[in-house]
XYZ file of C-alpha atoms in Angstrom:
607
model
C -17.000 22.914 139.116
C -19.521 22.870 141.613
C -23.408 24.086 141.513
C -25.239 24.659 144.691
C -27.978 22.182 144.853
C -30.425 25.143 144.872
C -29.707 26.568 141.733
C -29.852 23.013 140.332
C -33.007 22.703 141.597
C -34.567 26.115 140.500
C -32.865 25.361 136.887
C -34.938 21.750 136.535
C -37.925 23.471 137.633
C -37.846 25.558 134.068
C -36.849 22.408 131.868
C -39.278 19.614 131.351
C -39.799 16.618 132.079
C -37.858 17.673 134.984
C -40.270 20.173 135.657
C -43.574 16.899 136.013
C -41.411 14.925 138.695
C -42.514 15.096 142.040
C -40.798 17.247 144.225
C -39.360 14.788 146.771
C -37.840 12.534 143.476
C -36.814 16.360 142.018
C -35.020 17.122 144.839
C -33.117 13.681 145.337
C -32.081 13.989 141.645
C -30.218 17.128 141.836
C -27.710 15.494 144.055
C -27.401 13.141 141.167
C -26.237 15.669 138.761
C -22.522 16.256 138.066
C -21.508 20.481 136.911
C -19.174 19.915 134.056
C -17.384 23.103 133.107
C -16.334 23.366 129.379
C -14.792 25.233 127.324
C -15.289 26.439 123.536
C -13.669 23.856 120.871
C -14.285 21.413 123.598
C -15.069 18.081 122.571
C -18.019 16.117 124.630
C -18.347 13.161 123.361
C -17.041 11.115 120.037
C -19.826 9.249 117.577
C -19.492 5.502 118.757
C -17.795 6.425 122.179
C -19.669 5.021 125.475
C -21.812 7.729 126.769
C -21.427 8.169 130.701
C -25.018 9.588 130.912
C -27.783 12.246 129.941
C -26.736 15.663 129.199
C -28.119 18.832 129.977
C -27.123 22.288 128.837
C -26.931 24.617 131.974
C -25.723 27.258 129.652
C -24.074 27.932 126.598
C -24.116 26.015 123.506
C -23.236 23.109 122.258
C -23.197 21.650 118.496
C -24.339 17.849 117.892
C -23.217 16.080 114.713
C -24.257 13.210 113.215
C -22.516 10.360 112.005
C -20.901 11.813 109.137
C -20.057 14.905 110.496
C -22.599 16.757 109.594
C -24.292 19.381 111.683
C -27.709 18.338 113.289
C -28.466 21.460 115.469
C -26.682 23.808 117.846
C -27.943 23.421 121.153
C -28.713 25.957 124.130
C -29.658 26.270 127.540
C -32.231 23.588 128.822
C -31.964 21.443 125.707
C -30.785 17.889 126.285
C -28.570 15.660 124.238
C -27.064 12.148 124.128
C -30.275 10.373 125.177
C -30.663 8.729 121.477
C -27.522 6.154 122.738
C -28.409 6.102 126.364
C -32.153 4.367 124.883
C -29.452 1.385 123.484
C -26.522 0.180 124.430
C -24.639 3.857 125.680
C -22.875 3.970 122.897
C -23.246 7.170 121.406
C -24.777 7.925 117.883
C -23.986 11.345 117.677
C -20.589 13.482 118.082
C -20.628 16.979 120.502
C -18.543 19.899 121.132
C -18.750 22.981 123.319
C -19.422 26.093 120.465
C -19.087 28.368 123.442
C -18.059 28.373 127.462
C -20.649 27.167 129.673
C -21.542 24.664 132.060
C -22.823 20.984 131.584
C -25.480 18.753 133.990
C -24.241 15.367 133.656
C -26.976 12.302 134.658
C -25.064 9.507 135.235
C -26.628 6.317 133.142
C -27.505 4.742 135.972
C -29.991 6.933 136.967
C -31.296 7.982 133.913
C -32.088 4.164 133.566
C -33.972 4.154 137.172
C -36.210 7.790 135.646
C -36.799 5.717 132.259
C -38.031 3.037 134.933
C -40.068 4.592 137.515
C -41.380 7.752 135.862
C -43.880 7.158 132.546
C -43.467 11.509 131.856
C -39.899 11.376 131.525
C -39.684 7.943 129.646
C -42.558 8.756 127.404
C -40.096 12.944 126.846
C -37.306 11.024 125.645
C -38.559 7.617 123.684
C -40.952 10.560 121.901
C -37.777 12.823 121.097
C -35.988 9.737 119.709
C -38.862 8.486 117.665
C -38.993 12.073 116.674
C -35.595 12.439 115.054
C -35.987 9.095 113.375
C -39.967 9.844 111.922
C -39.375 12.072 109.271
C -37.409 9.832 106.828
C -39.300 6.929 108.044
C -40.372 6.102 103.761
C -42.121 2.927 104.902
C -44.693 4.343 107.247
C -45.383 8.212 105.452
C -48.574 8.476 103.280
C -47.919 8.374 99.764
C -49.629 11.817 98.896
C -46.229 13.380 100.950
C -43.759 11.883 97.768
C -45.636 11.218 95.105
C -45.116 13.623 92.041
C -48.776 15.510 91.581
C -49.893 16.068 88.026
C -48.058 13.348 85.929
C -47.542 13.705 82.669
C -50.376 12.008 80.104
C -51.128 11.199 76.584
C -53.782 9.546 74.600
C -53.941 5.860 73.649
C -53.711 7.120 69.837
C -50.511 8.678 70.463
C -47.469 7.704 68.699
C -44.550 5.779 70.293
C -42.209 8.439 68.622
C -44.668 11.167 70.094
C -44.000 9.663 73.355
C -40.778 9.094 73.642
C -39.753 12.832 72.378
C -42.274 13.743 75.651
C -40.766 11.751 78.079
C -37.503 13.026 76.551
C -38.230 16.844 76.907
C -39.833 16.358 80.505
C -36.929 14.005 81.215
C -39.510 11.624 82.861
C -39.084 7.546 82.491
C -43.218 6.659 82.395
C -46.730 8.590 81.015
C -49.866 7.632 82.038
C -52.161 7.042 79.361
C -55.845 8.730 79.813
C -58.995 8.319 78.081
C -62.444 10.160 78.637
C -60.629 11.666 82.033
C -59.888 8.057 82.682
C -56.429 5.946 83.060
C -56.175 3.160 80.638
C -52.498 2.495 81.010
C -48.619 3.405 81.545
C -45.947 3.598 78.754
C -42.721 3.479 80.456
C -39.235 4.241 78.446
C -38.551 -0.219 79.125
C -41.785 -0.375 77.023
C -40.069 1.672 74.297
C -36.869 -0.311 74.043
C -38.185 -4.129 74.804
C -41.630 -4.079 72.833
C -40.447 -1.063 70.290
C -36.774 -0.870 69.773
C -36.599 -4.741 70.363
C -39.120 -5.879 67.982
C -38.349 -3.197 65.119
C -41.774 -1.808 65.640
C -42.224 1.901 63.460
C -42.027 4.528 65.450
C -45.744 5.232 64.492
C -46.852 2.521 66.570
C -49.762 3.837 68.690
C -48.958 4.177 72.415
C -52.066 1.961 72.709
C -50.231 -1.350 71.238
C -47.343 -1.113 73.526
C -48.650 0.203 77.063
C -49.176 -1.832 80.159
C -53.300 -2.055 80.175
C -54.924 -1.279 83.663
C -51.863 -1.179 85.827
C -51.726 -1.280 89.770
C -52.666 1.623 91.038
C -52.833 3.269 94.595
C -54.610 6.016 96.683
C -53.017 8.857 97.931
C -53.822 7.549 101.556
C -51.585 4.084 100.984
C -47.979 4.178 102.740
C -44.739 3.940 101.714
C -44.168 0.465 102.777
C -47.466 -0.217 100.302
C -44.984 1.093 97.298
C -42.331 -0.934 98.490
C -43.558 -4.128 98.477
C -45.906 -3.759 95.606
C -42.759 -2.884 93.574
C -40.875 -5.437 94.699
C -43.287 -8.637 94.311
C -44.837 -7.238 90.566
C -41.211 -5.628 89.350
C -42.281 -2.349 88.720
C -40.754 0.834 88.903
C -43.981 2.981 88.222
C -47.478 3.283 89.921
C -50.037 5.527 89.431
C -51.756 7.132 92.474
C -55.629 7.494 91.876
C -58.160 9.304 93.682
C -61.857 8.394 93.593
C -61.012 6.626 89.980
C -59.333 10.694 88.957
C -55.686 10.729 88.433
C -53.760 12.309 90.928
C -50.558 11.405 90.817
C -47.506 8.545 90.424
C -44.881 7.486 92.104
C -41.279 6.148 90.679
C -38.253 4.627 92.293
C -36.460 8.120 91.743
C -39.450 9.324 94.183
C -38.316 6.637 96.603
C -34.973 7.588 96.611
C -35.099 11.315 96.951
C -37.532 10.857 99.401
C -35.306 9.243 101.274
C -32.161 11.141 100.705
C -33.245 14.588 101.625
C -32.077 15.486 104.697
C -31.727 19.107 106.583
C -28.332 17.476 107.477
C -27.160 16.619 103.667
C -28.689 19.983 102.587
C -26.790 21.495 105.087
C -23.449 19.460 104.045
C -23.914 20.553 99.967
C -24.364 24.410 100.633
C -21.692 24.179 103.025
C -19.254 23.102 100.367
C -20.697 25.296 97.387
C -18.548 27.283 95.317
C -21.423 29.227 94.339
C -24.658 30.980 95.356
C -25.664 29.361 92.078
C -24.561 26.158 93.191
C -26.618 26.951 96.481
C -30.208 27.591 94.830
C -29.804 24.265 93.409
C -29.804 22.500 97.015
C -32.244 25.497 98.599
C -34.278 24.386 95.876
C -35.363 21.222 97.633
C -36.702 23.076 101.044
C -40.244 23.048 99.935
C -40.043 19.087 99.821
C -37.882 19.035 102.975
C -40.920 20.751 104.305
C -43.149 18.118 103.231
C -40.926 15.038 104.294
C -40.972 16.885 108.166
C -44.411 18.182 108.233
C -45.938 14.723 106.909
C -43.160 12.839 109.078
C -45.005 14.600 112.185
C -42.190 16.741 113.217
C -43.373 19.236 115.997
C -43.703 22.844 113.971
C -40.755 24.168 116.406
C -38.275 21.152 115.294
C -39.254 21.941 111.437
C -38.603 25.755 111.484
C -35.354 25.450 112.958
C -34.363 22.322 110.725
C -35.566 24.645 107.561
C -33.781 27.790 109.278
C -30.328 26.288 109.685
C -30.117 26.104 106.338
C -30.664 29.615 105.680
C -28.027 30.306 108.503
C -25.581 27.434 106.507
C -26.038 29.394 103.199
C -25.048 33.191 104.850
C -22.286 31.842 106.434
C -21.090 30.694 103.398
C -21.403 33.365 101.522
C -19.798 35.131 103.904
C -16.783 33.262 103.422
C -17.162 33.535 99.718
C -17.457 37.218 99.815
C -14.592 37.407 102.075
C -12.231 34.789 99.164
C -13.540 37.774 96.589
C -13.488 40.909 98.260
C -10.266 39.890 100.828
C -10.108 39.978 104.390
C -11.951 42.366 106.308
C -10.284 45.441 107.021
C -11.941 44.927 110.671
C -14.189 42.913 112.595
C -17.578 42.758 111.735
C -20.909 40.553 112.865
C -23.766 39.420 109.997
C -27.119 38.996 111.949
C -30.560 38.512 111.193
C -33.347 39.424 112.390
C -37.828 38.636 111.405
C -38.155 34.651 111.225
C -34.788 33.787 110.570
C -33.517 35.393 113.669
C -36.579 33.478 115.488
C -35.543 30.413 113.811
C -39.237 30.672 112.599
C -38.693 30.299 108.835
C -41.127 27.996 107.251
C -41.372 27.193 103.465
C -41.426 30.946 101.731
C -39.004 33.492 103.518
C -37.584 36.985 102.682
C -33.879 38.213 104.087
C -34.000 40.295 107.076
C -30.097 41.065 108.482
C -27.446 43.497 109.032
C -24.004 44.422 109.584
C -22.474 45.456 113.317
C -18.986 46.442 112.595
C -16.330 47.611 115.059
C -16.157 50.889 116.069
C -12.400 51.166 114.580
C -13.980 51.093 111.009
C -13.003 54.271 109.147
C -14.646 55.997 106.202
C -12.708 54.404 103.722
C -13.521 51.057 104.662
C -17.057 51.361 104.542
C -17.379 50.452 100.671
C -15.773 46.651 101.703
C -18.583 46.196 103.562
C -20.917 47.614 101.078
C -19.702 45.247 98.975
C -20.296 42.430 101.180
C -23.688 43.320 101.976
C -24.033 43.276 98.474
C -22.503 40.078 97.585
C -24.370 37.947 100.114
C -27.680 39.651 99.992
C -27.600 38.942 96.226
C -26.942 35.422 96.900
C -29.557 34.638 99.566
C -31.885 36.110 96.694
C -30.139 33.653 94.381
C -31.210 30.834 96.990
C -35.085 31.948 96.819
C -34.982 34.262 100.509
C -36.350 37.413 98.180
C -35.335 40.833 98.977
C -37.308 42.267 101.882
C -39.891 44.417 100.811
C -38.675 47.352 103.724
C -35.294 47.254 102.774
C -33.951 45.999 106.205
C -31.224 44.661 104.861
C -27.234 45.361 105.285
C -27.650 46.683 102.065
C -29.272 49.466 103.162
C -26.234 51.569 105.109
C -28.861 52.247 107.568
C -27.991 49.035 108.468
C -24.510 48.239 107.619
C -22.989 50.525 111.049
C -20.519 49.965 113.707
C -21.239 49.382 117.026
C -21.193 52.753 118.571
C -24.146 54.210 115.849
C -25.949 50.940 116.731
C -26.246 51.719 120.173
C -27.182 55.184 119.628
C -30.154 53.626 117.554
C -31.717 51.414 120.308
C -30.983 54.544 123.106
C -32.778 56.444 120.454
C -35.733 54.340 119.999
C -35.927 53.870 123.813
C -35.934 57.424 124.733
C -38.520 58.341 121.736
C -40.864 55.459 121.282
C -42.714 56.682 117.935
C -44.496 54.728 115.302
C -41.505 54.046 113.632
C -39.371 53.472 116.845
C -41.473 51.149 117.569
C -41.797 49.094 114.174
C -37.914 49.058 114.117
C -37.169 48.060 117.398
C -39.797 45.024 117.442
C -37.669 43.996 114.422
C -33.912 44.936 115.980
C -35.198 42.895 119.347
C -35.600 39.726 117.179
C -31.557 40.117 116.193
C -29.379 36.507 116.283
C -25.961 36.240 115.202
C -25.219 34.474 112.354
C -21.316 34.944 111.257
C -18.676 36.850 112.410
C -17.726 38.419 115.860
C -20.003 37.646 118.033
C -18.710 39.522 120.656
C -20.018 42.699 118.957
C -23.700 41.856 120.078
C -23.357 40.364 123.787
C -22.875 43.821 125.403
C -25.309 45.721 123.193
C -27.980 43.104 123.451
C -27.787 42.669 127.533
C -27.685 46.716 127.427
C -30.662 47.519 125.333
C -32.655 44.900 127.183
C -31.808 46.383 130.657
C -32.312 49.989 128.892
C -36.067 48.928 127.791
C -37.319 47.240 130.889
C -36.307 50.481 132.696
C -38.343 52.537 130.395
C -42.130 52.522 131.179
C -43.124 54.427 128.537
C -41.120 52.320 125.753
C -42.423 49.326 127.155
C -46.187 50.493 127.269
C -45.289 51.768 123.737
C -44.210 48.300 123.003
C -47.466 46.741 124.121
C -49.593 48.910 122.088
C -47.840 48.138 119.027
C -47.653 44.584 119.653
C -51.881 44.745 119.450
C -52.024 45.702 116.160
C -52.223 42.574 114.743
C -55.063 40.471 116.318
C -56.365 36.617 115.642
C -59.116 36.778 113.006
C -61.682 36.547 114.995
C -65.382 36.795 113.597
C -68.370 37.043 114.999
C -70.683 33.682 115.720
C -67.546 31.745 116.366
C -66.786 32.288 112.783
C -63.178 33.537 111.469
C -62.629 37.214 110.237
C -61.201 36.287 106.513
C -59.900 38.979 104.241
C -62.666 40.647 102.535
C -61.166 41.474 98.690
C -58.717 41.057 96.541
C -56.498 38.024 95.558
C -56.556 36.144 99.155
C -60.492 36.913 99.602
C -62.000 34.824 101.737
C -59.057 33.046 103.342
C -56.677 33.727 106.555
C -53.312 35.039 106.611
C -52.265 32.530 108.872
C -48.875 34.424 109.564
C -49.867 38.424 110.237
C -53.347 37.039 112.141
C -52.296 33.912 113.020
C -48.391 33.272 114.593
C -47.399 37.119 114.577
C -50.079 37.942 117.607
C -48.487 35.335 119.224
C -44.724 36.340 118.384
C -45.239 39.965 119.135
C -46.544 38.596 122.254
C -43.355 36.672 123.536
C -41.389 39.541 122.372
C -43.170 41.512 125.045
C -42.267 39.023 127.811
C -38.898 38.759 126.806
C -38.850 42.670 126.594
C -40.416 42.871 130.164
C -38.833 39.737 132.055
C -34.888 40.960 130.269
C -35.038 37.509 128.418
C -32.171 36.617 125.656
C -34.273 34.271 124.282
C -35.309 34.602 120.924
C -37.156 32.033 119.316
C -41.015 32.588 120.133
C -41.689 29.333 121.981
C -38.477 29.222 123.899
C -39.408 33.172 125.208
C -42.678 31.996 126.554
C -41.574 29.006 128.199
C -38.598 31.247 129.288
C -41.023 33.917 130.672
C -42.883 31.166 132.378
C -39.681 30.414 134.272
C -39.115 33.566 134.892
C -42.491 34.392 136.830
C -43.886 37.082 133.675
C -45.924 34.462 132.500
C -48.047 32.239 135.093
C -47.891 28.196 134.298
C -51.521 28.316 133.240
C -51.010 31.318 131.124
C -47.912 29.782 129.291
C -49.344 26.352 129.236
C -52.480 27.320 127.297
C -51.179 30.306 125.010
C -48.170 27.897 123.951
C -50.782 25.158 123.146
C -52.642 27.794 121.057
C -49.381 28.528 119.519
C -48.661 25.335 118.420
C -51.680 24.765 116.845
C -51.914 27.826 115.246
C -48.127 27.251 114.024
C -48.764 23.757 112.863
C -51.995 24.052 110.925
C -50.031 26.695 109.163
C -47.016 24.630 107.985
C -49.971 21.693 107.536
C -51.626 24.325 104.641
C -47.871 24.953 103.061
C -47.464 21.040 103.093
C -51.146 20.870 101.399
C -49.875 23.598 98.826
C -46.891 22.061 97.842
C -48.507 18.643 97.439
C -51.047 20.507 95.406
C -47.941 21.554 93.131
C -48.072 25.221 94.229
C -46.034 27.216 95.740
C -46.149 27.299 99.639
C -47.909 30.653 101.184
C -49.910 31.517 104.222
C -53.526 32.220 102.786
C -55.461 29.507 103.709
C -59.475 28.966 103.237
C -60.737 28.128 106.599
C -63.356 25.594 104.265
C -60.745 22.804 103.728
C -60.599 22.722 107.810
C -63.446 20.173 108.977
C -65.768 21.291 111.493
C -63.527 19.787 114.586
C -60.795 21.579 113.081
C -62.429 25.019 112.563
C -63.267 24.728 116.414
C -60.072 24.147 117.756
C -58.270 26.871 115.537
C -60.754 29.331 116.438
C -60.498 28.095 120.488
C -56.343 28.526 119.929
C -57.355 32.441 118.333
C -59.781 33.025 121.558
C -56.645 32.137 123.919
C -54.381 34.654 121.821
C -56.893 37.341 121.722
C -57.412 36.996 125.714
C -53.818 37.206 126.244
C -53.636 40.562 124.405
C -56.292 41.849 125.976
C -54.800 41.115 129.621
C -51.642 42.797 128.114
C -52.983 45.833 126.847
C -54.748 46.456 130.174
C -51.309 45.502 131.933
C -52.215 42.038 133.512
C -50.894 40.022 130.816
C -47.616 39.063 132.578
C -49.571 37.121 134.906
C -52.209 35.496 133.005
């Protein structure tokens, strides 16, 4: 297959680092690149086969696994794989195959070796996106306050050994700490029980006091991994507190160590995959929050996190799909499962509702309606099951509203088109954020390239559009302050998701509305709309650096919340933010609010 040099060219223009390379050394390179056609099912490449060179999705999609087969992330147009081999010795440490038809850019090694060379931007892309997918499990070189286990478990120097073992037995923990006056004085661990108790045929009212290590090593929250490591290893310990300013703040174990280390997006992906159970799921969805923590404290950019976090709510439909299908029987026709809200932006972060429905062909009859009710049913119960609550507004395939074949669906978005009210409006900011998640997927392509082509052509649905896409604005005080809710439970604080990333999501749904994008994730519409021409370089450079901010001090809070042993949410007290911080947060909310404002007066596809 051949591509015309000039639509090579325009292509590398929209897909950095390409995009930073001069235009004489741009221009020479797209020689360089070879069109591969491929097909779905299509293999790429094999884990541990030579690589011939870089790859580059033109279009289509393509999944990467890793070494044990496991899924690491589907792939679509401008993203570029194989790289983590080609920085080696070519051999590859991955395994790909075409998911769909499209078309491949092949750089041959050779001259991705001469770019790596010659040009610091597009070495410094790809050794970053390699160090990238190896930071997050790196245990030695992550602060200790990311895997230690907050609020240990205590008891006084008076208490008995008997006392202590039936606590360590009902919290199923191996070590307490042992406090005085607020104060650590030592560590019982269950080896102290059996060699100095057990052993020497000490009563079991022995005080804890008699037995305990006095005034054991001890580190700060701010120590690394590596710290841990070696301090276990040269004083043969499997327990050490973590003190704060002389308070008690936490401890860390060799189980620590290892889960730390073995939690994976991959592996968690793997274990739902093969559950027999949405039971059996909630057990492995259980351990998002410190998947969360582990990529967020690995410094993992907030766009690699929410899709690691959101394939796994993709994994866990898709298998109950499959279980609902064992249960209920085949479907009496095809049908398509999609979501919509953060999971169909790949957006999900550590506390998510369900947001989906059912598209089912239009040769469903009557009587077939209750399977699907059924299987709406089934899985929505299960996502529950797996901690992705109910959504408050019932837009859910549970709802028949919902659950519809193809022919009412498209009477819906000509509907909302044609009569852009209030609620037209609310549901088709939420329908335009639809992804396919399991089933036919040839049920969406032709509505989705439809309604797109049907909106831009509407001026009054996409002024409509706008408006509503205002109504949530960065908070915004006055005297470069922030705007914090005034009463009630969150007082004081910012709802860092309605004020803080939905301005800017509403935002690139607008572009993607305007410029007929297909892109749905929020950063991948504005640097789509940027290529596009309905978003100037300048106004896409600065309103996705806002973005990212905005998105990252947001997961940083969650992190801080689950360290904290609370559950992750997105009220957050602009006072734990130092003074540098508070600046730059409210400089990211200035950008967003300028941006809507050159919307709303109909300028803000140029900005």
């Amino acid at each position: 297959m051949t591509l015309p040099v000039d639509m090579i060219l325009h292509f590398l223009r929209s897909v950095h680092p390409y995009d930073s390379l001069a235009a004489e050394t741009l221009a020479d390179l797209c020689a360089r690149f070879q069109a591969i056609p491929m097909a779905k099912g299509d293999p790429i490449y094999a884990f541990g086969e030579p690589l011939s060179g870089l790859y580059l999705l033109y279009d289509g999609e393509v999944e990467v696994r890793d070494a044990t087969g496991s899924p690491v992330s589907l792939l679509g147009p401008r993203n570029s794989f194989g790289e983590r081999g080609l920085i080696g010795d070519g051999t590859a440490l991955t395994s790909a195959r075409a998911t769909t038809d499209g078309t491949l850019l092949l750089l041959p090694r050779a001259d991705f070796d001469s770019l790596m060379a010659s040009e610091p931007v597009f070495a410094k892309f790809f050794d970053r996106r390699r160090n990238d997918a190896r930071r997050g499990s790196d245990l030695a070189t992550s602060r200790v306050k990311t895997f230690m286990a907050a609020n240990p478990v205590t008891c006084p120097p008076d208490s008995t050994v008997q006392q202590a073992a039936q606590t360590m037995h009902d919290k199923r923990i191996s070590s307490l700490c042992v406090t005085e006056a607020g104060g650590l004085t030592g560590i019982v661990t269950t080896r102290d029980l059996t060699g100095k108790v057990l052993a020497a045929g000490l009563p079991c009212t022995t005080p804890v006091a008699e037995v305990m290590t006095r005034d054991p090593l001890t580190l700060s929250p701010a120590a690394i991994g590596s710290d841990v490591l070696h301090a276990m290893m040269e004083h043969r310990i499997g327990h050490i507190p973590i003190l704060q300013a002389s308070r008690l703040v936490g401890i860390v174990t060799q189980t620590d160590l290892t889960r730390f280390q073995a939690v994976s997006s991959a592996e968690l992906v793997r274990a739902i995959a093969h559950a027999d159970s949405a039971a059996e799921m909630a057990g492995v969805t259980a351990e998002i929050p410190r998947l969360l923590v582990q990529l967020v404290a690995g410094g993992n950019r907030h766009e690699i996190v929410t899709r690691l976090i959101t394939d796994i709510a993709d994994t866990a439909t898709r298998r109950l799909l499959k279980l609902a299908e064992t249960t209920l029987g085949p479907p009496p026709v095809p049908y398509l499962w999609l979501a919509c809200g953060s999971q169909g932006r790949q957006e999900q972060t550590g506390v998510s509702d369900q947001d989906n429905c059912l598209i089912l062909d239009d040769a469903v009859t009557p009587e077939q309606m209750p399977y699907f009710a059924e299987l709406a049913r089934f899985v929505s119960d299960g996502l529950d099951t797996c901690g992705y609550y109910y959504c408050p507004g019932d837009m859910m395939a549970t709802n028949p509203r919902w659950c519809q074949p193809l022919r009412v669906w498209r009477q819906y978005f000509a509907g909302w088109i044609a009569r852009p009210d209030p609620e037209a409006q609310m549901l088709a900011s939420v329908m335009f954020d639809l992804r396919p998640i399991g089933g036919d997927r040839s049920l969406f392509a032709g509505l989705h390239r439809d309604t797109l082509q049907a909106a831009r052509r509407n001026s009054i649905f996409v002024a409509h559009m706008i408006a509503n896409s205002l109504k949530h604005t960065p908070p915004l005080g006055l005297l470069r302050g922030f705007a914090t809710i005034r009463s009630g439970e969150h007082r004081n604080m910012i709802d860092m998701k309605l004020n803080g990333v939905v301005p800017v999501v509403d935002l690139g749904r607008i572009y993607a509305l305007t410029g007929e994008l297909t892109e749905v994730n929020t950063r991948a519409r504005l640097q789509a709309a940027e290529a596009a021409g309905a978003l100037s370089a300048s106004g896409a450079r600065d309103l996705i650096d806002a973005y990212d901010l905005i998105a990252e001090t947001r997961l940083a809070h969650q992190l801080a919340r689950i360290n904290a042993g609370d559950a992750p949410d997105n009220f957050m007290p602009p006072t734990v933010l130092s003074d540098f911080e508070r600046s730059h947060l409210r400089d990211a909310f200035v950008v967003v609010k300028t941006m809507q404002s050159s919307a709303g007066q109909g300028r803000g596809m140029l900005s």
